[in-house]
CSV table of C-alpha atoms in Angstrom, one decimal:
chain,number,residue,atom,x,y,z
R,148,UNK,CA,90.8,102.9,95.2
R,149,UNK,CA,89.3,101.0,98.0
R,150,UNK,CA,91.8,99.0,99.6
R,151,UNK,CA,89.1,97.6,102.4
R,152,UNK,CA,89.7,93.5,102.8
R,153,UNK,CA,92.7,93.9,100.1
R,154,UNK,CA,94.9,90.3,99.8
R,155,UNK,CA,97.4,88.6,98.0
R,156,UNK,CA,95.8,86.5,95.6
R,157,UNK,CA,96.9,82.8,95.7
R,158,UNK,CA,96.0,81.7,92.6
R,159,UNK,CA,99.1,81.3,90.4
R,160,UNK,CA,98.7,82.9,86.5
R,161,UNK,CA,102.2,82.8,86.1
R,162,UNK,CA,104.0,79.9,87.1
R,163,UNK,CA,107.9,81.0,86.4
R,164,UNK,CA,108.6,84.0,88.5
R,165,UNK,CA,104.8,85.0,88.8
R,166,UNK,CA,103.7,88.0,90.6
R,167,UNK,CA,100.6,87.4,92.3
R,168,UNK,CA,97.4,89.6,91.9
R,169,UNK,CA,96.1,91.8,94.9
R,170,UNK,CA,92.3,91.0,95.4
R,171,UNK,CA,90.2,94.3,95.9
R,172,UNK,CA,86.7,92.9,96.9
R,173,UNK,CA,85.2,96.3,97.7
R,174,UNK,CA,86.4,98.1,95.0
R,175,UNK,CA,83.0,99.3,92.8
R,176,UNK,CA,84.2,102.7,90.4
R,177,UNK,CA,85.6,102.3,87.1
R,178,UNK,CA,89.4,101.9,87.4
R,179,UNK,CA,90.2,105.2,84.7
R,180,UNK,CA,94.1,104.7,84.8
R,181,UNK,CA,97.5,102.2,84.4
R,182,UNK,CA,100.5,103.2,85.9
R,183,UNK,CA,103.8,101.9,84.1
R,184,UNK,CA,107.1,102.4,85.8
R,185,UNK,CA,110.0,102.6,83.1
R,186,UNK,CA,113.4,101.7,84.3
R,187,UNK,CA,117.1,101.1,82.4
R,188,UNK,CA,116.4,97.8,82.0
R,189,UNK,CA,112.7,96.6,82.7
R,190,UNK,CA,109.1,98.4,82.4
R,191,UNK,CA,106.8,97.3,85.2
R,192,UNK,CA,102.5,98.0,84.4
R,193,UNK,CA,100.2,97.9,87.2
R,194,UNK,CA,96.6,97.6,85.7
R,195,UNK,CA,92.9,96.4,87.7
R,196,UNK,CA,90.3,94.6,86.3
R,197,UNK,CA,87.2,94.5,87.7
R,198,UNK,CA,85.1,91.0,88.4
R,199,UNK,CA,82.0,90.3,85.7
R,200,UNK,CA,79.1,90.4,87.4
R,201,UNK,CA,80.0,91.2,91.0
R,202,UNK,CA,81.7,93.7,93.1
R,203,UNK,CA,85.9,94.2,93.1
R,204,UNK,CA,88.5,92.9,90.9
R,205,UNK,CA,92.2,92.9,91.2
R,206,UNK,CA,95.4,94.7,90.5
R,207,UNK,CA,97.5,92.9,88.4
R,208,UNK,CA,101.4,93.3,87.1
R,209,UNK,CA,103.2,92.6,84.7
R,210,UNK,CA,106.7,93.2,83.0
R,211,UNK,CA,108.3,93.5,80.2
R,212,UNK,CA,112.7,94.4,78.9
R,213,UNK,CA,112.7,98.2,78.1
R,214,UNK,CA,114.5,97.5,75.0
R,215,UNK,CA,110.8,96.0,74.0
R,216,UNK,CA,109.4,99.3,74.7
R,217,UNK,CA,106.6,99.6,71.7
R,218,UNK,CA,105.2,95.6,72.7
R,219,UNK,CA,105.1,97.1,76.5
R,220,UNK,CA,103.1,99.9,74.7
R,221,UNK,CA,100.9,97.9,72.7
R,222,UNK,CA,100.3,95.8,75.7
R,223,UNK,CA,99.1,98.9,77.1
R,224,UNK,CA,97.2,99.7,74.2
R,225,UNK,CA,95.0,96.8,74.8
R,226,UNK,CA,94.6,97.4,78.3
R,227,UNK,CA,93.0,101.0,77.6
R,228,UNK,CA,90.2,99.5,75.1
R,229,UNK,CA,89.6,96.6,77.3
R,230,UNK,CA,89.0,99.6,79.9
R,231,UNK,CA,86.6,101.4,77.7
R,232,UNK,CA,84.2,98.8,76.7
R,233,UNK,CA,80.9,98.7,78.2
R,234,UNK,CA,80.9,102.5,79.8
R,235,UNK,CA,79.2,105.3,78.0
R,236,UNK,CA,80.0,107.8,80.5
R,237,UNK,CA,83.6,106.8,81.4
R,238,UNK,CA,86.3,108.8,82.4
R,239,UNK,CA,89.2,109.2,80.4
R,240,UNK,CA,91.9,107.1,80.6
R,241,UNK,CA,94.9,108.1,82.3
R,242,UNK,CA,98.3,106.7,82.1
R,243,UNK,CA,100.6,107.6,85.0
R,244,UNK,CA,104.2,107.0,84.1
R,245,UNK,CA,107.1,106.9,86.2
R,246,UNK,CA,110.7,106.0,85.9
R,247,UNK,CA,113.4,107.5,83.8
R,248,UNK,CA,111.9,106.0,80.4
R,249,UNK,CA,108.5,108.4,81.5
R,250,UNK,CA,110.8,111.2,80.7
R,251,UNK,CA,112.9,109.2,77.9
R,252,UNK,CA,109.8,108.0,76.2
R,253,UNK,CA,107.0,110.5,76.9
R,254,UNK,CA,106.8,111.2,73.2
R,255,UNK,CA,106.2,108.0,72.4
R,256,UNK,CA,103.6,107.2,74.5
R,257,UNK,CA,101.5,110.3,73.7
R,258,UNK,CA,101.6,109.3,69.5
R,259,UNK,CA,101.0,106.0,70.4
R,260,UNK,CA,98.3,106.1,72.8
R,261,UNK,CA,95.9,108.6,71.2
R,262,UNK,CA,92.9,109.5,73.6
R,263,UNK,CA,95.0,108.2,76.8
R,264,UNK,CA,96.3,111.3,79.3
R,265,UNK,CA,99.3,110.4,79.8
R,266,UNK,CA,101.1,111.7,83.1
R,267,UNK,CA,104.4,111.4,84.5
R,268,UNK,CA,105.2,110.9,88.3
R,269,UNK,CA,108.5,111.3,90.6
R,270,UNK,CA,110.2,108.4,90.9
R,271,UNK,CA,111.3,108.4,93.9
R,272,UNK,CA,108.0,109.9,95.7
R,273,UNK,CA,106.5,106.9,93.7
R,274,UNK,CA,109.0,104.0,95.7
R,275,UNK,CA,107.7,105.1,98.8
R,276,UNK,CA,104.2,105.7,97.7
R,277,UNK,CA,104.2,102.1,96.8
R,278,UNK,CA,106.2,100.1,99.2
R,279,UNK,CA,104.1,102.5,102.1
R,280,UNK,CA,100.8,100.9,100.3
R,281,UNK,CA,102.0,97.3,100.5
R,282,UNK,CA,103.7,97.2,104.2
R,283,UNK,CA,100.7,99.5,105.4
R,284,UNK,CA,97.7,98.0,103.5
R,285,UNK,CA,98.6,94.4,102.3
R,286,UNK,CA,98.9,91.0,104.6
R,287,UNK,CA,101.2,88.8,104.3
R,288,UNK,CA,103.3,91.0,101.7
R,289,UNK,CA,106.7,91.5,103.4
R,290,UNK,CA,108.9,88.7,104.8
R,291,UNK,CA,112.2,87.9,105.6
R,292,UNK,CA,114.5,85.1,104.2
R,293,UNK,CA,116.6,82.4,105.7
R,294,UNK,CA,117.7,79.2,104.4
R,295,UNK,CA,119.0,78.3,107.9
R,296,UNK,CA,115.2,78.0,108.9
R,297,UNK,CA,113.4,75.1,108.2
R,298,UNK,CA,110.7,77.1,106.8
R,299,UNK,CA,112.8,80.2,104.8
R,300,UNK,CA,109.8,82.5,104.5
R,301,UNK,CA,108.7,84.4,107.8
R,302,UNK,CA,105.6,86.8,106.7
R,303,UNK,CA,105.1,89.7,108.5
R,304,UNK,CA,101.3,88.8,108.7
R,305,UNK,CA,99.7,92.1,109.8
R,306,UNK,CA,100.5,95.3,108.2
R,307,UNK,CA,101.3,97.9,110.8
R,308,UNK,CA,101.6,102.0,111.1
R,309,UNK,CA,104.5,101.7,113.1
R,310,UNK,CA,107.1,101.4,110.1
R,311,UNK,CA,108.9,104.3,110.6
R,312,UNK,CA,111.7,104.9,110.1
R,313,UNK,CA,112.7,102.5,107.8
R,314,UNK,CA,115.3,101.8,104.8
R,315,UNK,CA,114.3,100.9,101.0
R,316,UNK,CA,117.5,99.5,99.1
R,317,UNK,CA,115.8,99.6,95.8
R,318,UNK,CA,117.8,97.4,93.2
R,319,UNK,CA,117.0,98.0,90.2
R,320,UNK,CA,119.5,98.9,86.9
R,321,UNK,CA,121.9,100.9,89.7
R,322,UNK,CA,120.8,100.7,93.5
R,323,UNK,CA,118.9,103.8,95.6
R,324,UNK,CA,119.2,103.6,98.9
R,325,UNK,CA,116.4,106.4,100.5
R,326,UNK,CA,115.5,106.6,104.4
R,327,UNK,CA,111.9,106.9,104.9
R,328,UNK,CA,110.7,108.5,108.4
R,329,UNK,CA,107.2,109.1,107.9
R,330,UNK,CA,104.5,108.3,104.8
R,331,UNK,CA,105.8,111.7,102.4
R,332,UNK,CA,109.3,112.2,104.6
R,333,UNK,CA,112.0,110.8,102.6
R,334,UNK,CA,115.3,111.1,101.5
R,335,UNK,CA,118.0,109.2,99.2
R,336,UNK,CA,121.0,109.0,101.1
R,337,UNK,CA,123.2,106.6,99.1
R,338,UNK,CA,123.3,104.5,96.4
R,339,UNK,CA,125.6,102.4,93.9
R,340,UNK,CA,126.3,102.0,90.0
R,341,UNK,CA,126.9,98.1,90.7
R,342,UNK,CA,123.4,96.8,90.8
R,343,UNK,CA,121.5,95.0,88.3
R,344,UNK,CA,122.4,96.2,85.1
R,345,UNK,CA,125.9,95.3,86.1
R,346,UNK,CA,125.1,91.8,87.1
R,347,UNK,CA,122.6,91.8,83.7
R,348,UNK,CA,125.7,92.9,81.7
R,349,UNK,CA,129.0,91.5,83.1
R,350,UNK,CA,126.4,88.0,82.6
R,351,UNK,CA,126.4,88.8,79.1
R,352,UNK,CA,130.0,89.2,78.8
R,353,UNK,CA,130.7,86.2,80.1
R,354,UNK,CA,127.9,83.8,79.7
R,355,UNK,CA,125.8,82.4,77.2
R,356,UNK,CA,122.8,83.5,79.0
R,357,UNK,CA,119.9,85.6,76.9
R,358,UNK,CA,117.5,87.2,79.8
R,359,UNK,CA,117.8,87.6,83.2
R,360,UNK,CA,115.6,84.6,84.4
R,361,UNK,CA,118.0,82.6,82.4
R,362,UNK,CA,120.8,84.0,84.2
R,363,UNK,CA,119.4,83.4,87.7
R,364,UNK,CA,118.4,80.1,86.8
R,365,UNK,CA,121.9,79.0,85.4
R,366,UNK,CA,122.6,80.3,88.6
R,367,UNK,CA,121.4,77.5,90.7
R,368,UNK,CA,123.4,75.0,89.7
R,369,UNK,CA,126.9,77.1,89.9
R,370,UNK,CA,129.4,76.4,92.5
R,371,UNK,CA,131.2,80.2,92.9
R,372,UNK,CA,134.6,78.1,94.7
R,373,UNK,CA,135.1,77.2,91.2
R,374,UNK,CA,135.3,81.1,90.2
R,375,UNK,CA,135.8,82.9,93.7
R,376,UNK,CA,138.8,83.1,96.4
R,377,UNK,CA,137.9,82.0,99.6
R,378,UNK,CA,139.6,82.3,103.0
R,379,UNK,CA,140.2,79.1,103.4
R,380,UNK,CA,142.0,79.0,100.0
R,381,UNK,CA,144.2,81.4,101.6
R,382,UNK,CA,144.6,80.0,105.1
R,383,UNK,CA,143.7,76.3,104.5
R,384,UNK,CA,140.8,76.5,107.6
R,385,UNK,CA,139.2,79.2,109.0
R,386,UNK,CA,140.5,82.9,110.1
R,387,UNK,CA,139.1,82.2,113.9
R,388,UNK,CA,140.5,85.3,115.3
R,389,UNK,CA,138.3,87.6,113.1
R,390,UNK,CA,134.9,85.5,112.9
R,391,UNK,CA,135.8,84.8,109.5
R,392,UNK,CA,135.2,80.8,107.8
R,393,UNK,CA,136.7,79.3,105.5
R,394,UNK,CA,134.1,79.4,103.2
R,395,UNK,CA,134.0,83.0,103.2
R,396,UNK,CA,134.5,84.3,99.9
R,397,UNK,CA,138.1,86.6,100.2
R,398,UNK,CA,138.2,87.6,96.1
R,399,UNK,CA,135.2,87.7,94.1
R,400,UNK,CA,136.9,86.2,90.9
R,401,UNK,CA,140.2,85.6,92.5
R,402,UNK,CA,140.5,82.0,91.3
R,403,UNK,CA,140.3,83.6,87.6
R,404,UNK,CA,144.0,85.5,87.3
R,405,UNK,CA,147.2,83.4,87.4
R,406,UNK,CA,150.4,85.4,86.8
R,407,UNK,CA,151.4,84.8,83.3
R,408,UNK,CA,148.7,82.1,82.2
R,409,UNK,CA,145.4,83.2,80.1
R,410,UNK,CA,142.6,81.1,81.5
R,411,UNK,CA,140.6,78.5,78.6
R,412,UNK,CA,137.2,78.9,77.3
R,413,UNK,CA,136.3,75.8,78.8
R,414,UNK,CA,138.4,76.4,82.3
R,415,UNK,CA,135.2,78.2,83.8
R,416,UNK,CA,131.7,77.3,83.4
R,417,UNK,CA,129.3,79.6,82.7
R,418,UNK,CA,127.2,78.4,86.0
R,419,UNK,CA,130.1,79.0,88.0
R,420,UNK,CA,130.5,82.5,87.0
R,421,UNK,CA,127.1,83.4,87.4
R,422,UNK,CA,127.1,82.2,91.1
R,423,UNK,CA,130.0,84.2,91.4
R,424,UNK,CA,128.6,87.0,90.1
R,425,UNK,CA,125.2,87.0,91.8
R,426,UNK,CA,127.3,86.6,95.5
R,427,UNK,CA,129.6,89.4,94.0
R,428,UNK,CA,126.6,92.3,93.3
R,429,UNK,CA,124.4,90.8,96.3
R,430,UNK,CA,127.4,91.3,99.2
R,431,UNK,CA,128.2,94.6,98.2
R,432,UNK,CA,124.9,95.7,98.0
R,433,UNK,CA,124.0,93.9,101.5
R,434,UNK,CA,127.1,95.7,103.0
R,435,UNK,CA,126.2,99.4,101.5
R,436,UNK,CA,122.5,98.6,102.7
R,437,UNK,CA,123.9,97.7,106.7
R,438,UNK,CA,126.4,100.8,106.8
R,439,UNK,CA,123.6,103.1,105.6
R,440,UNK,CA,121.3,101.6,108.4
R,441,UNK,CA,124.0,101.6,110.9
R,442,UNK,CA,125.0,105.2,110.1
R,443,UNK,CA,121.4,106.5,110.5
R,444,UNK,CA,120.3,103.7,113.4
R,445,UNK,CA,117.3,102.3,111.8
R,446,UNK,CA,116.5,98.5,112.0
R,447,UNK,CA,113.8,98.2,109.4
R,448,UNK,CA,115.7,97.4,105.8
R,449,UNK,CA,113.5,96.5,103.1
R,450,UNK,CA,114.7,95.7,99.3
R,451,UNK,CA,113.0,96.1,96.6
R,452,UNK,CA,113.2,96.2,92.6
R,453,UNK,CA,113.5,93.7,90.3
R,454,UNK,CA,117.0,92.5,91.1
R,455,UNK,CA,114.9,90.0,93.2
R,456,UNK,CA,112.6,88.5,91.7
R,457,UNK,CA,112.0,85.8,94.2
R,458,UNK,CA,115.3,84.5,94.1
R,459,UNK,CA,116.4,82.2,96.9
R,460,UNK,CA,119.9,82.6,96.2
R,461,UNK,CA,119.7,86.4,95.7
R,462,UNK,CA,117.6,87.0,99.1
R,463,UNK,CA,119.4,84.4,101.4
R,464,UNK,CA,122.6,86.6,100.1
R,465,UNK,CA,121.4,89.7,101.0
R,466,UNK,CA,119.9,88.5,104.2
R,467,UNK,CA,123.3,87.0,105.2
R,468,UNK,CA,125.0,90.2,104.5
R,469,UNK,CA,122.8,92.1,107.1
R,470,UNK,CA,122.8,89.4,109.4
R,471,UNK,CA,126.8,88.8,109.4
R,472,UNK,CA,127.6,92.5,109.3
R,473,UNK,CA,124.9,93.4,111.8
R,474,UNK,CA,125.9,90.3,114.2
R,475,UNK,CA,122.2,89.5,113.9
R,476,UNK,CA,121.1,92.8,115.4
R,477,UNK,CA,119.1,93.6,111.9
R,478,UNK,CA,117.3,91.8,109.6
R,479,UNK,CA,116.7,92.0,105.7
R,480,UNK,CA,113.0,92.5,104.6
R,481,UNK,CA,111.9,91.5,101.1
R,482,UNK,CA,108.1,91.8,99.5
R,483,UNK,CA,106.1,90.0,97.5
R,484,UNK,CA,105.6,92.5,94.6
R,485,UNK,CA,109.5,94.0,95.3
R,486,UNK,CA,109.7,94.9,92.0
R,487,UNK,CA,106.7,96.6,91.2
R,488,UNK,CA,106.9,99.6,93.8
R,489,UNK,CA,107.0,102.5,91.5
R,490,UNK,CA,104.4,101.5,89.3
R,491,UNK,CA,102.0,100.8,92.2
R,492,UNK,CA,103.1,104.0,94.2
R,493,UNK,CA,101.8,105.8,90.5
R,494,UNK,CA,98.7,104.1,90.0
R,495,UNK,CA,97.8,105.4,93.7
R,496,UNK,CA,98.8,108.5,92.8
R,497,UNK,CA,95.6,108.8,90.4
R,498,UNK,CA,93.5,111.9,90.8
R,499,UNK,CA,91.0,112.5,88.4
R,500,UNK,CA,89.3,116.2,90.3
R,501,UNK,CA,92.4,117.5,91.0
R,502,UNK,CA,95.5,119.8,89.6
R,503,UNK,CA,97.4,120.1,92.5
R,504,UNK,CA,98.6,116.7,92.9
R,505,UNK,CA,101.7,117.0,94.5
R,506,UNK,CA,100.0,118.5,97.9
R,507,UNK,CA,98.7,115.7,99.0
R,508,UNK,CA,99.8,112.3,100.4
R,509,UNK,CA,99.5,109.2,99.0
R,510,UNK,CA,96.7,108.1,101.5
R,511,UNK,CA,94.1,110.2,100.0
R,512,UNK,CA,94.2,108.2,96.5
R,513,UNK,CA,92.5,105.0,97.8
R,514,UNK,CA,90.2,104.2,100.8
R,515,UNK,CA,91.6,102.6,103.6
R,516,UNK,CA,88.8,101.4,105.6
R,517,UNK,CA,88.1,104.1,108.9
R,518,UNK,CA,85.1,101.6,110.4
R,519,UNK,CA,87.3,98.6,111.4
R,520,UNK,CA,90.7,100.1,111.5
R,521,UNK,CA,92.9,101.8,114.3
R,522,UNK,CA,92.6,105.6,113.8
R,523,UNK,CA,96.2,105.5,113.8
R,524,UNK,CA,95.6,103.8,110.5
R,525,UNK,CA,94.0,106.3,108.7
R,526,UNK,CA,96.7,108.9,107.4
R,527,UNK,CA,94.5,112.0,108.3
R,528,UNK,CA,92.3,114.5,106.4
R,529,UNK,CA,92.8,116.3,103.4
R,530,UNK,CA,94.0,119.9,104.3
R,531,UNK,CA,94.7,121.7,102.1
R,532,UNK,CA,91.3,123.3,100.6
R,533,UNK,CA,92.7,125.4,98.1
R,534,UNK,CA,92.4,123.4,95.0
R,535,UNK,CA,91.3,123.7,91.6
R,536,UNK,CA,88.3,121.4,91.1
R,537,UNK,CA,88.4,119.7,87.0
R,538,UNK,CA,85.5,118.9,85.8
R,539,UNK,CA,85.0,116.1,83.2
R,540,UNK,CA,84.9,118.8,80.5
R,541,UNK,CA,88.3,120.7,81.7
R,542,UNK,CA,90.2,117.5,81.7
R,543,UNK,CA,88.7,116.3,78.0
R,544,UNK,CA,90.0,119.5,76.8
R,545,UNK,CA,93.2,118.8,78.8
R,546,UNK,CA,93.6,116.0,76.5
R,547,UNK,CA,92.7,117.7,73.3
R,548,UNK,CA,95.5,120.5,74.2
R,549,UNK,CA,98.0,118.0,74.6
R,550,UNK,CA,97.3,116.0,71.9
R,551,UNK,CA,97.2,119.4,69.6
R,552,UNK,CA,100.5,120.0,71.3
């Protein structure tokens, strides 16, 4: 890929929690794979589509609930024989899969995408493949959040190098938290069950909400005191003498229990609860994100995964919880395309000459532009020389073998 004058695109295709196309405007090769990143609880597909009639195109993503794995697969269906059409001397398409359904649903994919190669990709080398691509390559991707500000979004507007060492709290159906100290250096050194398949579940439970756009949205209008304990509920002002206000929650759900009385159906509105709820899985995750950061001394805490989604209320929590536990010393870093790190970080990984993969950084899998960059941009030459060449032949009868096998 070449990533040369690469850009958020501004057009809106989505208008309800849209992810917004990456332009590509020196990209000329035919685009040979789709990357689809297969989590618990969503699937996420990265896919380019070249402009008609002029040079580049654009990278676009897309979603769709696991539990609708076969329309995610048909979706992918059609994105292989748009692909195809016009090139008599293609490659063959490649699918790069990542995620724990890549594993869960490899079989699948294979008998239902006849003709399509399909790979599957670390998941974890795939994050930080991705989220390096965005922060290195892409303007105007990461920001940070505060409703305090009288404008909320602060972009980072030049991507930078000089990123490491940094922190990715990826949220998706559990939370991975993995410290990142160079461009393949990384390590997972925490993480927690309570992430967003809990909030996505316990919202079930206890609301009438179907997806999880509905739940964020019922969300908005909630007011957690309703639901939660707060300090000054407990005090009647605030605790002074340990920085903490009355409006600070003390008991997620404490308002809930009262000793011998059942609370009503109608005694708690489902808005309410799904404030509570949200502040509930954000704060802990906010607080496990600033220990990690402290423990290790790093500054640099981005979140990703599709947790976020764009949510105000989601990122002002999480960018609260660093700020209050950090007494402003850190601050919380969201992106753009947050949820859509693994899938990106596979499509990079695309190789079509080459078995040995795994040697090589992700830099070598797109273009970054040597002319007008900083030579510290440019993650170095490929070294190692000892690889097996494919040619076009070898890797149709790749295909053949695996779809005989």
């Amino acid at each position: 890929m070449n990533v040369l004058g690469a850009s958020v695109s501004e057009a809106i295709t989505d208008p309800v929690h849209e992810t917004r196309d990456i332009l590509l405007p020196n990209q000329t090769e035919h685009v040979a794979q789709i990357a689809v990143d297969i989590g618990g609880s969503l699937a996420k597909i990265v896919y380019f589509t070249a402009f008609k009639g002029r040079t580049g195109g654009r990278l676009h993503f897309k979603k769709f609930e696991t539990e609708k794995i076969d329309e995610c697969i048909e979706f992918i269906a059609e994105l292989v024989k748009d692909a195809q059409e016009g090139y008599e001397h293609r490659r063959p398409m490649v699918l790069k899969a990542t995620g724990g359904g890549a594993h869960l649903y490899y079989d699948k994919l294979k008998s239902k995408l006849p003709g399509v190669h399909v790979q599957k990709e670390d998941e974890m080398e795939c994050l930080i493949t991705g989220l390096n691509f965005f922060i290195t390559e892409i303007p105007y991707e990461a920001f940070t959040y505060d409703e305090q500000e009288s404008d909320p979004m602060q972009f980072e507007t030049n991507p930078s190098p000089h990123v490491y060492p940094y922190i990715l709290v990826n949220i998706g159906s559990g939370v991975s938290v993995l410290k990142v100290t160079g461009p393949d250096e990384f390590s997972r050194i925490s993480g927690t069950s309570l992430g967003g398949g809990t909030l996505w579940g316990l919202m079930s439970l206890l609301t009438k909400a179907e997806t999880f756009d509905e739940m964020l949205e019922m969300s908005v209008t909630g007011d957690n005191r309703h639901v939660d304990l707060l300090v000054g509920d407990i005090y009647g002002s605030d605790y002074t003498k340990l920085g903490l206000k009355a409006s600070r929650i003390a008991s997620s759900f404490g308002k809930v229990f009262k000793k011998g009385k059942q609370p009503t159906d109608r005694q708690f509105n489902s808005p309410d609860i799904a404030k509570s709820l949200l502040y509930m899985v954000s704060n802990n995750i906010g607080q496990i994100a600033y220990l990690n950061a402290r423990q290790h001394d790093i500054k640099r805490i981005y979140f990703g995964g599709c947790f976020i989604r764009g949510h105000p209320i989601t990122m002002n929590t999480l960018s609260y919880a660093i700020k209050f536990w950090s007494n402003g010393t850190m601050k919380a870093l969201f992106l753009r395309h947050e949820g859509h790190l693994g899938a990106t970080g596979a499509f990079l990984k695309y190789s079509p000459i080459r078995k040995a993969r795994h040697s090589f950084s992700f830099s070598e899998n797109f273009t970054p532009d040597t002319s007008s960059h900083n030579p510290s941009r440019v993650y170095g030459d490929i070294e190692d020389t000892n690889v097996e060449l494919l040619s076009q032949q070898q890797i149709e009868d790749d295909m053949i073998a695996d779809a005989e096998n």
